[in-house]
mmCIF file of C-alpha atoms and ligand atoms in Angstrom:
data_model
loop_
_atom_site.group_PDB
_atom_site.id
_atom_site.type_symbol
_atom_site.label_atom_id
_atom_site.label_comp_id
_atom_site.label_asym_id
_atom_site.label_seq_id
_atom_site.Cartn_x
_atom_site.Cartn_y
_atom_site.Cartn_z
ATOM 1 C CA MET A 1 0.095 -0.097 -0.044
ATOM 2 C CA ALA A 2 2.720 2.316 0.556
ATOM 3 C CA VAL A 3 3.588 2.686 -3.122
ATOM 4 C CA MET A 4 -0.131 4.376 -3.163
ATOM 5 C CA THR A 5 0.630 6.916 -1.144
ATOM 6 C CA THR A 6 3.869 7.898 -2.231
ATOM 7 C CA GLY A 7 5.000 11.190 -2.012
ATOM 8 C CA LEU A 8 1.626 12.425 -0.180
ATOM 9 C CA PRO A 9 2.227 14.720 2.769
ATOM 10 C CA ASP A 10 0.238 14.262 6.314
ATOM 11 C CA TYR A 11 -0.434 18.139 7.115
ATOM 12 C CA HIS A 12 -2.220 17.966 10.309
ATOM 13 C CA VAL A 13 -0.310 15.863 12.989
ATOM 14 C CA HIS A 14 -0.252 16.704 16.985
ATOM 15 C CA THR A 15 1.959 16.318 19.702
ATOM 16 C CA PHE A 16 1.704 16.004 23.468
ATOM 17 C CA ARG A 17 1.550 18.990 24.270
ATOM 18 C CA CYS A 18 -1.805 19.749 23.098
ATOM 19 C CA GLY A 19 -2.949 17.469 26.437
ATOM 20 C CA HIS A 20 -4.557 14.880 23.946
ATOM 21 C CA ALA A 21 -1.960 13.021 22.043
ATOM 22 C CA GLY A 22 0.892 10.981 22.576
ATOM 23 C CA GLY A 23 3.907 9.486 22.004
ATOM 24 C CA ALA A 24 7.439 10.570 21.014
ATOM 25 C CA SER A 25 7.006 13.483 18.413
ATOM 26 C CA ARG A 26 9.993 11.624 16.623
ATOM 27 C CA ASP A 27 8.089 8.251 16.213
ATOM 28 C CA PHE A 28 5.497 10.957 13.762
ATOM 29 C CA VAL A 29 8.126 11.498 11.422
ATOM 30 C CA ARG A 30 9.339 7.754 11.723
ATOM 31 C CA ARG A 31 6.053 6.605 11.208
ATOM 32 C CA ALA A 32 5.426 9.271 8.040
ATOM 33 C CA LEU A 33 8.677 7.704 6.459
ATOM 34 C CA GLU A 34 7.637 4.133 6.868
ATOM 35 C CA ARG A 35 4.223 5.069 5.092
ATOM 36 C CA GLY A 36 6.405 6.469 2.264
ATOM 37 C CA LEU A 37 4.813 9.983 2.656
ATOM 38 C CA GLY A 38 6.388 12.845 1.060
ATOM 39 C CA GLU A 39 6.193 15.389 3.941
ATOM 40 C CA VAL A 40 5.280 15.526 7.437
ATOM 41 C CA ALA A 41 3.956 18.976 9.173
ATOM 42 C CA PHE A 42 3.567 19.302 12.893
ATOM 43 C CA THR A 43 0.354 21.428 13.698
ATOM 44 C CA ASP A 44 -0.655 21.809 17.458
ATOM 45 C CA HIS A 45 -3.213 23.559 18.732
ATOM 46 C CA VAL A 46 -2.429 26.981 19.294
ATOM 47 C CA PRO A 47 -3.248 28.151 22.961
ATOM 48 C CA LEU A 48 -6.813 29.253 23.741
ATOM 49 C CA TYR A 49 -6.499 32.614 23.122
ATOM 50 C CA PHE A 50 -9.967 33.835 23.096
ATOM 51 C CA LEU A 51 -10.887 31.577 26.561
ATOM 52 C CA PRO A 52 -10.525 33.718 30.205
ATOM 53 C CA LYS A 53 -7.235 32.119 31.280
ATOM 54 C CA GLU A 54 -9.031 29.845 33.441
ATOM 55 C CA ALA A 55 -10.969 28.630 31.197
ATOM 56 C CA ARG A 56 -7.838 27.206 28.934
ATOM 57 C CA ASP A 57 -8.519 23.531 29.466
ATOM 58 C CA PRO A 58 -4.914 21.901 28.844
ATOM 59 C CA ARG A 59 -6.374 18.719 27.708
ATOM 60 C CA LEU A 60 -7.309 20.613 24.680
ATOM 61 C CA ALA A 61 -4.790 22.898 23.297
ATOM 62 C CA MET A 62 -0.678 23.770 24.301
ATOM 63 C CA ARG A 63 -0.357 26.157 27.063
ATOM 64 C CA GLU A 64 1.052 29.616 26.141
ATOM 65 C CA GLU A 65 4.058 28.559 27.777
ATOM 66 C CA ASP A 66 4.648 25.579 25.619
ATOM 67 C CA LEU A 67 5.279 27.625 22.644
ATOM 68 C CA ASP A 68 9.126 27.691 22.596
ATOM 69 C CA GLY A 69 9.424 24.290 23.178
ATOM 70 C CA TYR A 70 7.537 23.425 20.251
ATOM 71 C CA LEU A 71 8.914 25.543 18.041
ATOM 72 C CA GLU A 72 12.705 24.261 19.137
ATOM 73 C CA GLU A 73 11.526 20.543 19.156
ATOM 74 C CA VAL A 74 10.181 20.873 15.549
ATOM 75 C CA SER A 75 12.701 22.636 14.052
ATOM 76 C CA ALA A 76 15.232 20.142 15.435
ATOM 77 C CA LEU A 77 13.212 17.009 13.809
ATOM 78 C CA ALA A 78 13.374 19.244 10.416
ATOM 79 C CA ARG A 79 17.124 19.422 11.136
ATOM 80 C CA GLU A 80 17.687 15.427 11.921
ATOM 81 C CA PHE A 81 15.487 14.074 9.114
ATOM 82 C CA ARG A 82 16.691 16.749 6.269
ATOM 83 C CA GLY A 83 17.353 14.671 3.381
ATOM 84 C CA GLN A 84 14.878 12.350 4.331
ATOM 85 C CA ILE A 85 11.438 14.051 4.434
ATOM 86 C CA PRO A 86 10.768 17.609 4.960
ATOM 87 C CA VAL A 87 9.008 18.184 8.344
ATOM 88 C CA ARG A 88 7.232 21.276 7.995
ATOM 89 C CA LEU A 89 6.299 23.800 11.041
ATOM 90 C CA GLY A 90 2.336 24.291 11.375
ATOM 91 C CA LEU A 91 -0.346 25.272 13.809
ATOM 92 C CA GLU A 92 -4.001 24.564 14.308
ATOM 93 C CA ALA A 93 -5.393 27.703 14.911
ATOM 94 C CA ASP A 94 -8.769 28.129 16.184
ATOM 95 C CA TYR A 95 -10.936 30.655 14.312
ATOM 96 C CA ALA A 96 -12.692 32.817 17.113
ATOM 97 C CA GLU A 97 -14.998 35.634 16.112
ATOM 98 C CA GLY A 98 -13.987 38.884 17.296
ATOM 99 C CA HIS A 99 -10.668 37.719 18.620
ATOM 100 C CA GLU A 100 -9.057 38.082 14.975
ATOM 101 C CA GLU A 101 -6.145 40.447 16.617
ATOM 102 C CA ALA A 102 -5.231 38.138 19.163
ATOM 103 C CA LEU A 103 -4.817 35.459 16.555
ATOM 104 C CA ARG A 104 -2.900 37.781 14.300
ATOM 105 C CA GLY A 105 -0.336 37.987 17.552
ATOM 106 C CA TRP A 106 -0.050 34.569 17.944
ATOM 107 C CA LEU A 107 0.962 34.143 14.240
ATOM 108 C CA ALA A 108 3.249 37.005 14.506
ATOM 109 C CA ARG A 109 5.243 34.429 16.796
ATOM 110 C CA ALA A 110 6.997 32.184 14.394
ATOM 111 C CA ASP A 111 7.946 31.762 10.811
ATOM 112 C CA TRP A 112 5.068 28.656 10.065
ATOM 113 C CA ASP A 113 5.238 26.999 6.754
ATOM 114 C CA LEU A 114 1.551 26.477 6.842
ATOM 115 C CA VAL A 115 -1.399 27.663 9.373
ATOM 116 C CA LEU A 116 -4.365 25.679 9.665
ATOM 117 C CA GLY A 117 -7.727 27.265 10.093
ATOM 118 C CA SER A 118 -10.326 25.749 12.300
ATOM 119 C CA VAL A 119 -13.590 26.306 13.794
ATOM 120 C CA HIS A 120 -14.253 24.357 16.876
ATOM 121 C CA TRP A 121 -15.865 27.124 18.800
ATOM 122 C CA VAL A 122 -19.283 27.644 17.613
ATOM 123 C CA ALA A 123 -22.037 29.731 19.242
ATOM 124 C CA GLY A 124 -20.290 30.031 22.443
ATOM 125 C CA ASP A 125 -19.379 26.270 23.302
ATOM 126 C CA TRP A 126 -17.425 23.608 21.240
ATOM 127 C CA ILE A 127 -19.118 21.926 18.438
ATOM 128 C CA ASP A 128 -17.517 18.492 18.332
ATOM 129 C CA ALA A 129 -16.628 17.719 21.681
ATOM 130 C CA PRO A 130 -18.201 13.952 22.850
ATOM 131 C CA GLU A 131 -19.665 14.911 26.424
ATOM 132 C CA SER A 132 -21.408 18.116 24.892
ATOM 133 C CA ALA A 133 -22.102 17.341 21.438
ATOM 134 C CA PRO A 134 -25.163 15.091 21.425
ATOM 135 C CA ARG A 135 -26.699 17.564 24.131
ATOM 136 C CA ARG A 136 -26.199 20.744 21.855
ATOM 137 C CA PHE A 137 -27.667 19.357 19.036
ATOM 138 C CA GLU A 138 -30.710 18.406 20.704
ATOM 139 C CA ARG A 139 -31.613 21.479 22.328
ATOM 140 C CA GLU A 140 -30.164 24.345 19.320
ATOM 141 C CA GLY A 141 -30.870 21.716 16.504
ATOM 142 C CA ALA A 142 -28.634 20.590 13.844
ATOM 143 C CA GLU A 143 -29.788 23.262 11.324
ATOM 144 C CA ALA A 144 -29.017 26.099 13.384
ATOM 145 C CA LEU A 145 -25.681 24.532 14.348
ATOM 146 C CA TYR A 146 -24.656 23.820 10.833
ATOM 147 C CA ALA A 147 -25.741 26.944 9.777
ATOM 148 C CA GLU A 148 -23.832 29.057 12.206
ATOM 149 C CA TYR A 149 -20.909 26.601 11.867
ATOM 150 C CA TYR A 150 -20.774 27.345 7.769
ATOM 151 C CA ARG A 151 -20.948 31.076 8.348
ATOM 152 C CA LEU A 152 -17.997 30.831 10.862
ATOM 153 C CA LEU A 153 -15.995 28.750 8.434
ATOM 154 C CA ALA A 154 -16.471 31.437 5.748
ATOM 155 C CA LYS A 155 -15.301 33.954 7.866
ATOM 156 C CA ALA A 156 -12.278 32.461 8.696
ATOM 157 C CA ALA A 157 -11.144 31.966 5.254
ATOM 158 C CA ARG A 158 -12.489 35.594 4.731
ATOM 159 C CA THR A 159 -9.451 36.686 7.470
ATOM 160 C CA GLY A 160 -6.621 35.256 4.696
ATOM 161 C CA LEU A 161 -4.952 34.468 8.254
ATOM 162 C CA PHE A 162 -4.804 30.578 7.449
ATOM 163 C CA ASP A 163 -3.607 28.463 4.661
ATOM 164 C CA VAL A 164 -5.748 25.276 4.945
ATOM 165 C CA LEU A 165 -9.368 24.938 6.336
ATOM 166 C CA THR A 166 -9.575 21.832 8.442
ATOM 167 C CA HIS A 167 -12.353 19.528 8.628
ATOM 168 C CA PHE A 168 -14.410 21.208 6.504
ATOM 169 C CA ASP A 169 -17.853 19.589 7.390
ATOM 170 C CA LEU A 170 -16.744 18.919 11.412
ATOM 171 C CA PRO A 171 -20.506 19.311 12.947
ATOM 172 C CA LYS A 172 -20.973 15.499 11.416
ATOM 173 C CA LYS A 173 -18.476 14.032 13.814
ATOM 174 C CA HIS A 174 -20.649 12.297 16.408
ATOM 175 C CA GLY A 175 -23.416 11.824 13.434
ATOM 176 C CA HIS A 176 -25.632 14.571 13.882
ATOM 177 C CA ARG A 177 -26.765 15.905 10.659
ATOM 178 C CA PRO A 178 -29.726 18.417 9.589
ATOM 179 C CA ALA A 179 -32.456 16.629 7.783
ATOM 180 C CA LYS A 180 -31.610 18.272 4.491
ATOM 181 C CA ALA A 181 -28.002 19.914 3.491
ATOM 182 C CA LEU A 182 -27.858 23.484 3.851
ATOM 183 C CA GLU A 183 -26.399 23.782 0.437
ATOM 184 C CA GLU A 184 -26.391 27.865 0.471
ATOM 185 C CA ALA A 185 -24.236 27.880 3.824
ATOM 186 C CA GLU A 186 -21.968 25.380 2.507
ATOM 187 C CA GLU A 187 -21.489 27.679 -0.742
ATOM 188 C CA GLU A 188 -20.795 30.330 1.306
ATOM 189 C CA ALA A 189 -17.668 28.440 2.808
ATOM 190 C CA ILE A 190 -17.063 27.232 -0.400
ATOM 191 C CA ALA A 191 -16.837 30.479 -2.239
ATOM 192 C CA ALA A 192 -14.823 31.965 0.851
ATOM 193 C CA ALA A 193 -12.110 29.321 0.568
ATOM 194 C CA ARG A 194 -11.838 30.055 -3.383
ATOM 195 C CA GLU A 195 -11.659 33.461 -2.988
ATOM 196 C CA ALA A 196 -9.183 33.448 -0.268
ATOM 197 C CA GLY A 197 -6.796 30.915 -2.023
ATOM 198 C CA CYS A 198 -7.510 28.794 1.328
ATOM 199 C CA ALA A 199 -6.775 25.159 0.331
ATOM 200 C CA VAL A 200 -9.062 22.167 2.303
ATOM 201 C CA GLU A 201 -7.527 19.284 3.968
ATOM 202 C CA ILE A 202 -8.993 15.794 2.718
ATOM 203 C CA SER A 203 -8.799 14.347 6.319
ATOM 204 C CA SER A 204 -9.049 10.686 7.184
ATOM 205 C CA ALA A 205 -9.640 11.475 10.626
ATOM 206 C CA GLY A 206 -13.327 11.454 10.229
ATOM 207 C CA LEU A 207 -13.397 7.672 9.566
ATOM 208 C CA ARG A 208 -11.930 7.181 13.036
ATOM 209 C CA LYS A 209 -14.640 8.878 14.457
ATOM 210 C CA PRO A 210 -18.546 7.759 15.081
ATOM 211 C CA VAL A 211 -19.515 9.433 12.071
ATOM 212 C CA GLY A 212 -17.234 7.070 9.929
ATOM 213 C CA GLU A 213 -16.215 8.995 6.928
ATOM 214 C CA ALA A 214 -13.716 11.185 5.815
ATOM 215 C CA TYR A 215 -13.965 15.093 5.890
ATOM 216 C CA PRO A 216 -15.005 16.425 3.722
ATOM 217 C CA GLU A 217 -17.914 13.853 2.396
ATOM 218 C CA ALA A 218 -17.912 12.930 -1.211
ATOM 219 C CA ARG A 219 -20.629 15.478 -2.091
ATOM 220 C CA LEU A 220 -18.623 18.452 -0.478
ATOM 221 C CA LEU A 221 -15.441 17.330 -1.853
ATOM 222 C CA ARG A 222 -16.717 17.343 -5.607
ATOM 223 C CA ARG A 223 -18.372 20.986 -5.239
ATOM 224 C CA LEU A 224 -15.070 22.353 -3.608
ATOM 225 C CA VAL A 225 -13.043 20.586 -6.641
ATOM 226 C CA ALA A 226 -15.436 22.244 -9.163
ATOM 227 C CA ALA A 227 -14.929 25.537 -7.711
ATOM 228 C CA GLY A 228 -10.965 25.236 -7.923
ATOM 229 C CA VAL A 229 -10.660 25.218 -4.565
ATOM 230 C CA PRO A 230 -6.982 23.170 -3.944
ATOM 231 C CA VAL A 231 -6.651 20.432 -1.313
ATOM 232 C CA THR A 232 -4.345 18.500 0.445
ATOM 233 C CA PHE A 233 -3.975 15.341 2.633
ATOM 234 C CA SER A 234 -4.005 14.912 6.457
ATOM 235 C CA SER A 235 -4.646 12.423 9.296
ATOM 236 C CA ASP A 236 -5.171 14.665 12.226
ATOM 237 C CA ALA A 237 -2.895 12.101 14.217
ATOM 238 C CA HIS A 238 -2.568 11.984 17.649
ATOM 239 C CA ALA A 239 -0.514 9.325 17.859
ATOM 240 C CA PRO A 240 2.256 7.892 15.940
ATOM 241 C CA ALA A 241 0.664 5.035 14.358
ATOM 242 C CA GLU A 242 -2.258 7.432 13.015
ATOM 243 C CA VAL A 243 0.261 9.462 10.782
ATOM 244 C CA GLY A 244 -0.785 8.517 7.025
ATOM 245 C CA TRP A 245 -3.298 6.223 8.611
ATOM 246 C CA GLY A 246 -6.431 5.569 6.237
ATOM 247 C CA TYR A 247 -4.537 7.177 3.152
ATOM 248 C CA GLU A 248 -6.223 4.456 0.734
ATOM 249 C CA ARG A 249 -9.603 5.443 1.488
ATOM 250 C CA THR A 250 -8.992 8.976 1.276
ATOM 251 C CA LEU A 251 -7.208 8.715 -1.754
ATOM 252 C CA GLU A 252 -9.739 6.893 -3.192
ATOM 253 C CA LEU A 253 -12.430 9.330 -2.347
ATOM 254 C CA ALA A 254 -10.084 12.220 -3.795
ATOM 255 C CA ARG A 255 -9.976 10.449 -7.087
ATOM 256 C CA SER A 256 -13.380 9.801 -7.306
ATOM 257 C CA CYS A 257 -14.300 13.253 -6.617
ATOM 258 C CA GLY A 258 -12.021 14.637 -9.518
ATOM 259 C CA VAL A 259 -9.085 15.534 -7.698
ATOM 260 C CA VAL A 260 -6.177 15.571 -10.047
ATOM 261 C CA GLU A 261 -3.682 17.844 -7.876
ATOM 262 C CA TYR A 262 -2.746 18.785 -4.316
ATOM 263 C CA VAL A 263 -0.838 21.441 -2.301
ATOM 264 C CA THR A 264 1.541 21.605 -0.250
ATOM 265 C CA PHE A 265 3.201 24.486 1.543
ATOM 266 C CA GLU A 266 6.745 25.821 2.246
ATOM 267 C CA GLN A 267 6.992 29.159 4.941
ATOM 268 C CA ARG A 268 3.525 29.626 3.727
ATOM 269 C CA ARG A 269 3.749 29.520 -0.096
ATOM 270 C CA LYS A 270 1.636 26.890 -1.926
ATOM 271 C CA VAL A 271 2.950 24.487 -4.417
ATOM 272 C CA ARG A 272 0.913 22.803 -6.817
ATOM 273 C CA ARG A 273 1.784 19.059 -7.357
ATOM 274 C CA ARG A 274 -0.086 16.631 -9.746
ATOM 275 C CA LEU A 275 -1.573 13.608 -7.819
ATOM 276 C CA SER A 276 0.098 10.495 -9.488
ATOM 277 C CA VAL A 277 -2.656 8.509 -11.717
ATOM 278 C CA GLU A 278 -3.708 5.174 -10.157
ATOM 279 C CA PRO A 279 -0.819 2.732 -9.981
HETATM 280 ZN ZN1 LIG B 301 -9.372 20.303 14.956
HETATM 281 ZN ZN1 LIG B 302 -6.406 18.799 14.837
#
């Protein structure tokens, strides 16, 4: 199977600093090499800058004082694996409406290769937390939550702060969906991504979640491709074994949705690459 995924990047990988991932960071890179990947990017969660200090749960994102250690470790790994595999410096940055200036401040603190834009915080709470999502969807309704989520995703793209939008249809994570897809709200996010030049990740993480489906689902991926939004590949690994995990399936999904190229990043510059034809 390694042959099929040769050269693809894994552009969404967490370290122990986020409080809910484990394993030595070096082992994530080793796994990327074993799987025949072309690049790996560490993209740990930005500290929860948009919440009051006492509400910043260290089990959800790195603490402010961990940033320097993170930057040092990733650059040391990049040096160690030079000539074997590029190790990119990334960040998974939450978009929180009204806190754009604070985020800008965080992004100015390092020379990132890529910044992932994520909307997890929707209408005053997490959209994907396993302990609260079922209650939220019951009380607030899937239509309202999905509409608000896509509104925020579009707004995130339009800030121009992000290179890649993550888990495009995240609200489905625990299987909650509106009775009918909110096509207009989705379209708004797709158009915003296109206009801002944001890529979208094809992520295998959803395959490991209750929904059992990659992000984005085929219906949305087809529309993104038709709109000319670039894509890249990721696993959202929280353990070394998850690096490049499920790529046989996401590669098949990509091909079936008309993806013929993907993008990689170096110091936030986008490089277009052809997706190899089926072996
Ligand atoms: Zn995320
Ligand atoms: Zn993540």
